[in-house]
Structures are given as structure tokens and as C-alpha cells.
CSV table of C-alpha atoms and ligand atoms in Angstrom, one decimal:
chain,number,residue,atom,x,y,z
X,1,UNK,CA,74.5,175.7,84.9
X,2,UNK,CA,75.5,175.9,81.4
X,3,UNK,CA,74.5,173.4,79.1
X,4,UNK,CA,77.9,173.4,77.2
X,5,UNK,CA,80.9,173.3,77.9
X,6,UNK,CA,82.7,176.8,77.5
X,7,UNK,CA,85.3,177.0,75.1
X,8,UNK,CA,86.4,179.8,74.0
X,9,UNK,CA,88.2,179.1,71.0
X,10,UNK,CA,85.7,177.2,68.7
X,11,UNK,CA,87.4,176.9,65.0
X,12,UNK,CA,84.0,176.3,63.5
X,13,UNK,CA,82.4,179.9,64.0
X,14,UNK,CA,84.5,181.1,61.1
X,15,UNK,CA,83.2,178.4,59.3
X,16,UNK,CA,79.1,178.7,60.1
X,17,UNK,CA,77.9,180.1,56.6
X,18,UNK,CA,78.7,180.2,53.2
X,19,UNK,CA,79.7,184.3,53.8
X,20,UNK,CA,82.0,183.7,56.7
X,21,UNK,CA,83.5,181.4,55.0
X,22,UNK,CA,84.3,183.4,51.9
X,23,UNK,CA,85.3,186.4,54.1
X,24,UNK,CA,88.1,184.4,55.8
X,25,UNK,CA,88.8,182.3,52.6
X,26,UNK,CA,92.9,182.6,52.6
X,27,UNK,CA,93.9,181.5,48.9
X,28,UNK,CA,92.1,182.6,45.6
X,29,UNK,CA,92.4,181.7,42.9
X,30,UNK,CA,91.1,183.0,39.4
X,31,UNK,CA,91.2,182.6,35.5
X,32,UNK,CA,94.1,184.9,35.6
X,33,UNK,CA,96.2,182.6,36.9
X,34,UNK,CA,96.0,180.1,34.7
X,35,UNK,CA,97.9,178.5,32.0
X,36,UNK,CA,96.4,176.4,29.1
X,37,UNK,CA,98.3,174.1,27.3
X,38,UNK,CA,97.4,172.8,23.9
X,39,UNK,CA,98.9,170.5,21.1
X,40,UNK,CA,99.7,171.6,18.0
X,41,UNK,CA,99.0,169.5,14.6
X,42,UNK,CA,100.0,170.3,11.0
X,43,UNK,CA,97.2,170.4,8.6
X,44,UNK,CA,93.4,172.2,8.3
X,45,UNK,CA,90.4,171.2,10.6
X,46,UNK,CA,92.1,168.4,12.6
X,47,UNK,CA,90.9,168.4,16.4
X,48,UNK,CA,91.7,165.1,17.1
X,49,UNK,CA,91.2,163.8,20.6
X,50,UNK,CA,94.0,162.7,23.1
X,51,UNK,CA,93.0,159.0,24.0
X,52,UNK,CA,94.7,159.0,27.7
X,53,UNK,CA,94.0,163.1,28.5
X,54,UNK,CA,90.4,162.6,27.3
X,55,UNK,CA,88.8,166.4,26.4
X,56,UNK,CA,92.2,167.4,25.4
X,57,UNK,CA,92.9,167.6,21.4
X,58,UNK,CA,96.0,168.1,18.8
X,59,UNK,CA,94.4,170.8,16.8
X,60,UNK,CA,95.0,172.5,13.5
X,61,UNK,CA,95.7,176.2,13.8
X,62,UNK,CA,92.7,177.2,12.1
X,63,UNK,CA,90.6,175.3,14.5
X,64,UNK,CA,92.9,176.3,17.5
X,65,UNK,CA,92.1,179.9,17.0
X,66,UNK,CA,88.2,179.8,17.3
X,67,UNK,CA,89.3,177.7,20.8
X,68,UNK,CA,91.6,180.2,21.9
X,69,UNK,CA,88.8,183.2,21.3
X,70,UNK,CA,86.4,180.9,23.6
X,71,UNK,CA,88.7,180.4,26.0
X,72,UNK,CA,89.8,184.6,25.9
X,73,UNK,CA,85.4,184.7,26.8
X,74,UNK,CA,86.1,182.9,29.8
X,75,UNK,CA,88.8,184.6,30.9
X,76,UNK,CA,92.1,182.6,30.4
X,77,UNK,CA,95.1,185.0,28.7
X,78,UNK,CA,98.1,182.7,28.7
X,79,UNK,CA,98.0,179.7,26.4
X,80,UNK,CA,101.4,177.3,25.8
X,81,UNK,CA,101.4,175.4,23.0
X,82,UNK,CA,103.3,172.1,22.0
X,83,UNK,CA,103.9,170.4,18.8
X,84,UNK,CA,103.1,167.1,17.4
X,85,UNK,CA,105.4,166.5,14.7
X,86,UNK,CA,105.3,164.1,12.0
X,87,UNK,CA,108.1,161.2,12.8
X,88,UNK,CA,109.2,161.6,9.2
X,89,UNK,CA,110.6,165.4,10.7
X,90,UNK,CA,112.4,164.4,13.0
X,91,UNK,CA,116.3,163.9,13.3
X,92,UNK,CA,118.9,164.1,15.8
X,93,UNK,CA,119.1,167.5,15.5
X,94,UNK,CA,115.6,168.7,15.7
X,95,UNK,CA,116.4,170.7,12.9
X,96,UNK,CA,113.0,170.6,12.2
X,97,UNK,CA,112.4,173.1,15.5
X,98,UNK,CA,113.8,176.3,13.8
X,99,UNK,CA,113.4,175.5,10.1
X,100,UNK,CA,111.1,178.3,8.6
X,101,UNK,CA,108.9,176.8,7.3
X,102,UNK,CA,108.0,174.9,10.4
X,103,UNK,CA,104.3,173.9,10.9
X,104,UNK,CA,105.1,175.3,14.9
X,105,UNK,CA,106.4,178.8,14.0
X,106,UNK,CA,103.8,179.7,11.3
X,107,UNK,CA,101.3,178.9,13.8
X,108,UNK,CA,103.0,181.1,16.7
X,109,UNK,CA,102.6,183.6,14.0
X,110,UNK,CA,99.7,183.3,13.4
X,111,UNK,CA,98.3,183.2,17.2
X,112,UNK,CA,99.9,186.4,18.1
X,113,UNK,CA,98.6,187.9,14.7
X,114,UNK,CA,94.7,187.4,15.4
X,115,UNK,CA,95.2,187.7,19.0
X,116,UNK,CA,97.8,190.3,20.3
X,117,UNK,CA,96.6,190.9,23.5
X,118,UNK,CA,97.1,187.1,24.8
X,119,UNK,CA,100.4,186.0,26.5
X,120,UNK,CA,101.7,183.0,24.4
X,121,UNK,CA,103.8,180.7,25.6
X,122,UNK,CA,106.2,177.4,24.4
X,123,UNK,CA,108.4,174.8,25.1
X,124,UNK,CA,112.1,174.6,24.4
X,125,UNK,CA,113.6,171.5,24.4
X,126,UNK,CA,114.2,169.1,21.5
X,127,UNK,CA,112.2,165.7,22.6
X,128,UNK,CA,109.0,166.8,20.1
X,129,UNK,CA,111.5,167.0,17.2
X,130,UNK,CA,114.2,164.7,18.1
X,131,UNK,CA,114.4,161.0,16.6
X,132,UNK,CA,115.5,160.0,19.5
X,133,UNK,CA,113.0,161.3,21.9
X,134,UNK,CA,115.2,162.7,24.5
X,135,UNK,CA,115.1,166.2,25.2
X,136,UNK,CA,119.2,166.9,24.3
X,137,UNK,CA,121.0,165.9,21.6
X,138,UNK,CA,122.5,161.8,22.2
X,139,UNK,CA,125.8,160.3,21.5
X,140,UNK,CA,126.6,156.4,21.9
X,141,UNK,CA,123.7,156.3,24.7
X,142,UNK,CA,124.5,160.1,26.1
X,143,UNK,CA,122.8,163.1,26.7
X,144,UNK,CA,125.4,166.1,25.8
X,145,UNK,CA,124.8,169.2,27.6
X,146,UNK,CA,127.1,171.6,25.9
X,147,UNK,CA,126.0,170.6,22.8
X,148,UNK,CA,122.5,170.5,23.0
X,149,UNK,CA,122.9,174.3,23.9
X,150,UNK,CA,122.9,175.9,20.5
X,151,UNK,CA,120.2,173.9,19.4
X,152,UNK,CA,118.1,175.3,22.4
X,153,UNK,CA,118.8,178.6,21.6
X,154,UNK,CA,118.9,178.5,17.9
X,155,UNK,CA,114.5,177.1,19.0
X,156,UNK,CA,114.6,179.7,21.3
X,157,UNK,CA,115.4,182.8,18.7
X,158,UNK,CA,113.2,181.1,16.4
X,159,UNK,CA,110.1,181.2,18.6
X,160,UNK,CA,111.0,184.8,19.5
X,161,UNK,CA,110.9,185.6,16.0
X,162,UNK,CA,107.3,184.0,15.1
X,163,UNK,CA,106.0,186.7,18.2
X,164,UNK,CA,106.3,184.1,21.4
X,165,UNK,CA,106.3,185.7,24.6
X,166,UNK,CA,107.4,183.2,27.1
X,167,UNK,CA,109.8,181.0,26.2
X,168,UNK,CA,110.1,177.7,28.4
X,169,UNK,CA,113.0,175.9,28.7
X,170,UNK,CA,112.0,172.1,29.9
X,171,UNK,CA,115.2,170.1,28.5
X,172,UNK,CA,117.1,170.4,32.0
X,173,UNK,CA,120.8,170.9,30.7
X,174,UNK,CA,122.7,172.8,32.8
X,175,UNK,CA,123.3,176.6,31.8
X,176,UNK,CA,120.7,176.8,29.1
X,177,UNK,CA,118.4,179.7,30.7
X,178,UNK,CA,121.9,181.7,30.6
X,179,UNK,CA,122.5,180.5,27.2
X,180,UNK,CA,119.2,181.2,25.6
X,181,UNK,CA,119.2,184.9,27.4
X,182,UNK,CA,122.5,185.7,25.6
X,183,UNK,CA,121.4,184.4,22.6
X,184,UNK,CA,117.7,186.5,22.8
X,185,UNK,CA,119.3,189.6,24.2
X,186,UNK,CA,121.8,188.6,21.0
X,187,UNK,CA,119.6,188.9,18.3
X,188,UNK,CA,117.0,191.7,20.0
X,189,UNK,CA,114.6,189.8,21.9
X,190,UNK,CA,115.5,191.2,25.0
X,191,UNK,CA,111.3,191.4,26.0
X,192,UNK,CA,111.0,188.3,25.4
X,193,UNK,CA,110.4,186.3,29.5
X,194,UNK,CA,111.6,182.7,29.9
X,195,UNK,CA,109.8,180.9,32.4
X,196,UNK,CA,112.4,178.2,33.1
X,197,UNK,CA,111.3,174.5,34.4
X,198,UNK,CA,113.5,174.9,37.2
X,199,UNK,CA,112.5,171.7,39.0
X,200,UNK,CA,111.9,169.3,36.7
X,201,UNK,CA,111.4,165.8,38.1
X,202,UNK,CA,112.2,162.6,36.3
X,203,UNK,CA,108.4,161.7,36.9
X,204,UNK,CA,106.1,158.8,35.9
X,205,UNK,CA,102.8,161.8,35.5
X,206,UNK,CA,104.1,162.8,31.7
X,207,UNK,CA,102.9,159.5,30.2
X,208,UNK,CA,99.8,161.1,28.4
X,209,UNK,CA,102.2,164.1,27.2
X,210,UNK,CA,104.3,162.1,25.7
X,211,UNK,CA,100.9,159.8,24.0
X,212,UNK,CA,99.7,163.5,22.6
X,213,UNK,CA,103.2,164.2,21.0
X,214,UNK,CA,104.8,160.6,20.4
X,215,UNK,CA,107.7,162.0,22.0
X,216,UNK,CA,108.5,159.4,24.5
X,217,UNK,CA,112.0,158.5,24.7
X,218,UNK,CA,113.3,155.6,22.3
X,219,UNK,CA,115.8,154.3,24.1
X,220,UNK,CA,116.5,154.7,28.3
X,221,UNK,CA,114.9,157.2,30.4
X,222,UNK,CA,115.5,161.0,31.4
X,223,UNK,CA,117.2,160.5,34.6
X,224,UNK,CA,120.6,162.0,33.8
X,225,UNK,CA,118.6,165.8,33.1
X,226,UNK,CA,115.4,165.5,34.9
X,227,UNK,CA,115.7,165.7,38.7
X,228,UNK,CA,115.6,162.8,41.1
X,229,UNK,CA,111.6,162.9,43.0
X,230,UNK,CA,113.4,162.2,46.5
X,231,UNK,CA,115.3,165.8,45.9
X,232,UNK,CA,114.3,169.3,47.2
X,233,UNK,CA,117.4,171.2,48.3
X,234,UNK,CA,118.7,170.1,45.1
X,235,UNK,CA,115.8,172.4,43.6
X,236,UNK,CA,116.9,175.3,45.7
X,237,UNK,CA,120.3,175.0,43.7
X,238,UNK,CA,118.7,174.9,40.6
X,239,UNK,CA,116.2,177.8,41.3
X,240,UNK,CA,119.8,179.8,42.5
X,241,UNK,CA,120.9,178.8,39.2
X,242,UNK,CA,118.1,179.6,36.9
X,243,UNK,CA,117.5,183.4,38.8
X,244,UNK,CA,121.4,184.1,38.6
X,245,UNK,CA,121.6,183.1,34.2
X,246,UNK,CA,118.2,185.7,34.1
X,247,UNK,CA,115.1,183.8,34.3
X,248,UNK,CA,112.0,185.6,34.9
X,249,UNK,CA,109.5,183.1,36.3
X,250,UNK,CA,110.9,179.6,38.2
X,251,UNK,CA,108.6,176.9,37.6
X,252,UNK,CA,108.1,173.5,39.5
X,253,UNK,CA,106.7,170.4,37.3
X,254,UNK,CA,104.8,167.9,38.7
X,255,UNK,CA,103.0,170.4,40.9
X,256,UNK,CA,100.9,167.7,42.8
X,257,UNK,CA,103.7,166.0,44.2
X,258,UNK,CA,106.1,168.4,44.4
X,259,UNK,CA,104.2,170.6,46.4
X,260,UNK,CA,106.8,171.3,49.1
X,261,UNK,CA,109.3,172.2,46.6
X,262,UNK,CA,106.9,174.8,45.5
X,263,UNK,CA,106.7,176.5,49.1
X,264,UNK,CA,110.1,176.2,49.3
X,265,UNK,CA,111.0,178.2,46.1
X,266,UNK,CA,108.1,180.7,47.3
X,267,UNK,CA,109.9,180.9,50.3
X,268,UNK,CA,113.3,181.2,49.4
X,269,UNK,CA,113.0,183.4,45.8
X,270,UNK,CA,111.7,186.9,45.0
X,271,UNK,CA,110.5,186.1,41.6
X,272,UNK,CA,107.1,184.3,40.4
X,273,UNK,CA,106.8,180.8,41.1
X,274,UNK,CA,104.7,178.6,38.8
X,275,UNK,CA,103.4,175.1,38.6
X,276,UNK,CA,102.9,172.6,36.2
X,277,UNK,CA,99.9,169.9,36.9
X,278,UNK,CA,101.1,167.7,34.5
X,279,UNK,CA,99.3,165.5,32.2
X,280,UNK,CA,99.1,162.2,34.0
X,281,UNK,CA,97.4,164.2,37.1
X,282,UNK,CA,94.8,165.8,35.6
X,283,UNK,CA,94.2,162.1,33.8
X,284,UNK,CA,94.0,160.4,37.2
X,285,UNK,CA,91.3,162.8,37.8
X,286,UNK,CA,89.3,162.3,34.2
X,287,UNK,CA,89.7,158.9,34.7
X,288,UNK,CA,88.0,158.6,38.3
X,289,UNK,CA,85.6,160.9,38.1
X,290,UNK,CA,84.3,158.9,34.4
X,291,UNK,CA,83.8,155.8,36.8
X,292,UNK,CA,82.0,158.0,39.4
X,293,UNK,CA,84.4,157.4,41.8
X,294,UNK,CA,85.6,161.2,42.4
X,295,UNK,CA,83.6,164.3,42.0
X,296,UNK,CA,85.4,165.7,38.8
X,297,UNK,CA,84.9,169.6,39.7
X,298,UNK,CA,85.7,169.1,43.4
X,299,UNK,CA,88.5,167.2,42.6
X,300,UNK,CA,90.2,169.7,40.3
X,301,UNK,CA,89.1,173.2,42.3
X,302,UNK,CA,90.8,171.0,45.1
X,303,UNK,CA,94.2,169.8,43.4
X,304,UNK,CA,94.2,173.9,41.8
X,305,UNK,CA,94.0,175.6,45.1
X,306,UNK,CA,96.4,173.3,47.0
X,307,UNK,CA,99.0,174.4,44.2
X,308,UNK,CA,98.0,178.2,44.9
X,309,UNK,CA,98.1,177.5,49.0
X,310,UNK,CA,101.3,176.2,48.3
X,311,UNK,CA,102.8,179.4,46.8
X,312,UNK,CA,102.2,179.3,43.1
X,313,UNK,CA,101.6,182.2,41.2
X,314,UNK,CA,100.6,180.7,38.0
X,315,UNK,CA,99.5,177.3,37.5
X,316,UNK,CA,99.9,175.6,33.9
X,317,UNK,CA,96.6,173.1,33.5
X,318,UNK,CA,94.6,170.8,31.5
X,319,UNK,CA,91.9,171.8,33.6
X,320,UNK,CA,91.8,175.9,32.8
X,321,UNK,CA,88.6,175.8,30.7
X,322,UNK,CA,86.6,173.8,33.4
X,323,UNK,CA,87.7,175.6,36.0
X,324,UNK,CA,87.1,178.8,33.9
X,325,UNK,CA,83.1,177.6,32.6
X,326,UNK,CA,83.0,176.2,36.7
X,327,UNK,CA,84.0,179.5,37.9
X,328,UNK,CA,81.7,181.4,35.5
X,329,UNK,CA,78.6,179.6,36.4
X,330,UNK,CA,79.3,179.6,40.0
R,1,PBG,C1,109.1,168.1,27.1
R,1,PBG,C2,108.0,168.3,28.0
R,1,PBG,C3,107.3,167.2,28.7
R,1,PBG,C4,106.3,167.9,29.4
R,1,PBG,C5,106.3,169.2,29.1
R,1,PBG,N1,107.4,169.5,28.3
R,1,PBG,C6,107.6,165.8,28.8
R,1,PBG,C7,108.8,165.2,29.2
R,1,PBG,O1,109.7,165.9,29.7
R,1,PBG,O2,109.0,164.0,29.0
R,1,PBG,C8,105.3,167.2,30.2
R,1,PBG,C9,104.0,167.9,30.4
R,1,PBG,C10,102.8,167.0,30.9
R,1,PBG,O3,103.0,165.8,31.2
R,1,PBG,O4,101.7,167.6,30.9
R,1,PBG,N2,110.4,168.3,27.5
């Protein structure tokens, strides 16, 4: 008589100790695949803390640096860095983004200079340095593609110049990866990767990106460039797109979300596939885990490996030097 009932498939074997579980463990995910963003101020020993991404800070370059070498201890080697410029430098034009004397560029410069060996990455689009907030230039309530290209690439050669290494194109005008390859290839810079924001969704998770920079829009929304959430064939034409004008990396932003449209690019595209998890998702997880509602370091390991499951080779996050000190200690 047996006491049991035989099955002979039981799932949970494979699950009985901590070892098993490791051994069969499908998805890993390390330091190296991480991405750190940070915010960029003008000026000497600012670290001034982000109010809605809390544990986040718009630093000074000088303070940045000693971050960045703490961050290199744990492990992280790819850093992006965004701008917070003063309103007073802003135009229509975003002239201010190529300008040589440019807070943003001297500090590229200066990254690259004390720390060679790390890859450095940065936004292209004009919303940090644009009056109007919007990430392409606007004309009686428009967003112009064509002309917003220049502008893009004029950034684009800029950055290249200062030492970037990845340049990421997040304005969602249509041709620009092609644009700003010509113009890089143009003017030498052919090592220089972009990582495009392929699919970029018109989402409500950038609000305490856009708190960090002041860069929300001032009038209307981003709807015309940024994609519609209910869309994901429309990201496969985007991702045909971005591969076919010479991108070298196809990124998908939010990554929580939007985590179909990540398998989907995996699936369907031979180059790397990255993620963004945006600022207002790493928030949502600050802010419940301050109340003691979530477990904060479950939570994130969670929301990181789902991204990686998903297909994503890198993953750009607010979380990358808690995961790295969680992983360290662990
Ligand atoms: C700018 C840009 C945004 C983000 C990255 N680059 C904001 C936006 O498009 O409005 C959002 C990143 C985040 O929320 O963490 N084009």
C-alpha cells in the first residue's frame, strides 16, 4: 500500500534546497548587465537629492566622480548620464546641447578622462535643453521631424567629441538613428555605438525624470513621437527601422510594462536588446517599501530578473548600486 499517491512528475524536487535551486536557476543576472543613470548639475559639491526618486541625486562632476569609482568597486561599468540645465539655457534650439562650453560636455570629458576603462553613455534628444520641453524642435503647436534632425546630430557629434561611447537617441523622430550614423561616421566617430530607444512609449512612469531635470513638456504631451502603450507590432517596425539606419543595441523603455515587447524584439532581432526601468517604477518601489508595504530588495531583484527572463541583455536602472551592494553581500 503506498502511503502517497505516485506521481511521477513532481515540479517541487527541483526546488527542495537552496543548491537545486541554484543549479536549475534559468536567468542570471549580474553587475555587468547593468546600466546606471545619473543627473548631471553645473557647479562644485552639489549632490542634491531627487524628491520623487528618493536616493537618487543631481550631482556635480567633482562629486560624481568619487560615485562613479564606488560604483566601478561594486562592479557596475556602464554609467548614462543626463543633464539638469539651468532654465535660463534653454531655447528652442537647445543650442545650449552642443555649445563648448557646455556644463554636459566638459563633464563627459572629464568622466572618460579619470576613468577610461568605463563605458559611458548619454541621451540625445533636446527636452533637457529645449524651452519648450519637448524633445524636437516645435512650431505653432508642432513637433518637426526633419528639422529636429540636425539638431540631434549636431548633440550627437558633440558628445562624441567630449569621449562618449554610447550615444542614445530617446527623441523618437523618425530617421534620426540613420541621421546621426551619417553624421558620426561624418566627422570620424565611426566607434562610437548608439543604443537607440527603439520603443519608446508615451508613458505616465517618466514623471520623476522629468522632476530631476525640469524637463517636462510646457505645453501638450509627447504623443505624436512617443509610441502608443496599446502598440507592439508597431515596435517590430520600429526595431526594423532602427537595425536597417545602423543601430547597434535596440532598447525598449518602460521595461516593466512593456515586457512583451521586449521578448518580442529578442525574438525577432539579432542584435542586443536592452531595457529601461524607468524612473516612476523604480519610485513605486521606494515608495512602498518606505511604508513597509513591499520588501524593497525582493521587490527590485524581482522587477530586474523579470526584465532579464524577458530577453534583455542590458537593463538601464536606478536600482544598479543596490542590487550591486545586495549582490556583493549575498
Ligand atoms: C528624454 C528622456 C526621458 C527619459 C529618458 N530620456 C523622459 C521623456 O521622454 O519624457 C525618461 C527616463 C526615466 O523616466 O527614468 N527624452
Amino acid at each position: 500500500m503506498h502511503k502517497y499517491r505516485i506521481m511521477n512528475i513532481r515540479p517541487r524536487r527541483n526546488r527542495k534546497s537552496s543548491a537545486i535551486r541554484a543549479m536549475v536557476e534559468e536567468t542570471k543576472i549580474g553587475t555587468e548587465h547593468l546600466i546606471y543613470p545619473f543627473f548631471l548639475k553645473d557647479g562644485i559639491r552639489i549632490k542634491d537629492e531627487v524628491t520623487s526618486l528618493p536616493g537618487n541625486y543631481r550631482w556635480s562632476v567633482d562629486l560624481l566622480l568619487s560615485e562613479i569609482e564606488s560604483c566601478m568597486k561594486l562592479g557596475i561599468m556602464t554609467f548614462d548620464i543626463f543633464p539638469a540645465v539651468e532654465e535660463s539655457l534653454k531655447d528652442k534650439f537647445a543650442t545650449y546641447s552642443y555649445r563648448e562650453d557646455c556644463f554636459y560636455l566638459l563633464a563627459i570629458r572629464k568622466i572618460k578622462e579619470t576613468f577610461p576603462e568605463i563605458v559611458l553613455m548619454s541621451d540625445v534628444a533636446m527636452d533637457p535643453y529645449s524651452s519648450d520641453g519637448h524633445d524636437g524642435l516645435v512650431q505653432d503647436g508642432m513637433i518637426l521631424n526633419d528639422e529636429t534632425l540636425p539638431i540631434l546630430s549636431k548633440m550627437a557629434v558633440a558628445q562624441a567629441q567630449a569621449g562618449i561611447d554610447i550615444i542614445g537617441p530617446s527623441d523618437m523622430m523618425d530617421g534620426r538613428v540613420g541621421h546621426i550614423r551619417e553624421a558620426l561616421d561624418m566627422n570620424g566617430f565611426s566607434d562610437v555605438s548608439i543604443m537607440s530607444y527603439t520603443a519608446k512609449y508615451a508613458s505616465a512612469f517618466y514623471g520623476p525624470f522629468r522632476d530631476a531635470l525640469n524637463s517636462a513638456p510646457k505645453m501638450g504631451d509627447k504623443k505624436t513621437y512617443q509610441m502608443n502603450p496599446a502598440n507592439r507590432r508597431e515596435a517590430l517596425l520600429e526595431a526594423e527601422l532602427d537595425v536597417i539606419e545602423g543601430a547597434d543595441m535596440i532598447m525598449v523603455k518602460p521595461a516593466l510594462c512593456y515586457l512583451d515587447v521586449i521578448h518580442a524584439l529578442r525574438e525577432n532581432f539579432n542584435i542586443p536588446v536592452t531595457a529601461y526601468n524607468v524612473s516612476g517604477e523604480c519610485a513605486m518601489v521606494y515608495a512602498a517599501s518606505q511604508r513597509g508595504w513591499i520588501n524593497y530588495e525582493l521587490a527590485m531583484t524581482e522587477m530586474l530578473l523579470s526584465m532579464r527572463r524577458a530577453g534583455a541583455d542590458g537593463i538601464l536602472t536606478y536600482f544598479a548600486k543596490d542590487f550591486a551592494k545586495l549582490v556583493k553581500t549575498t
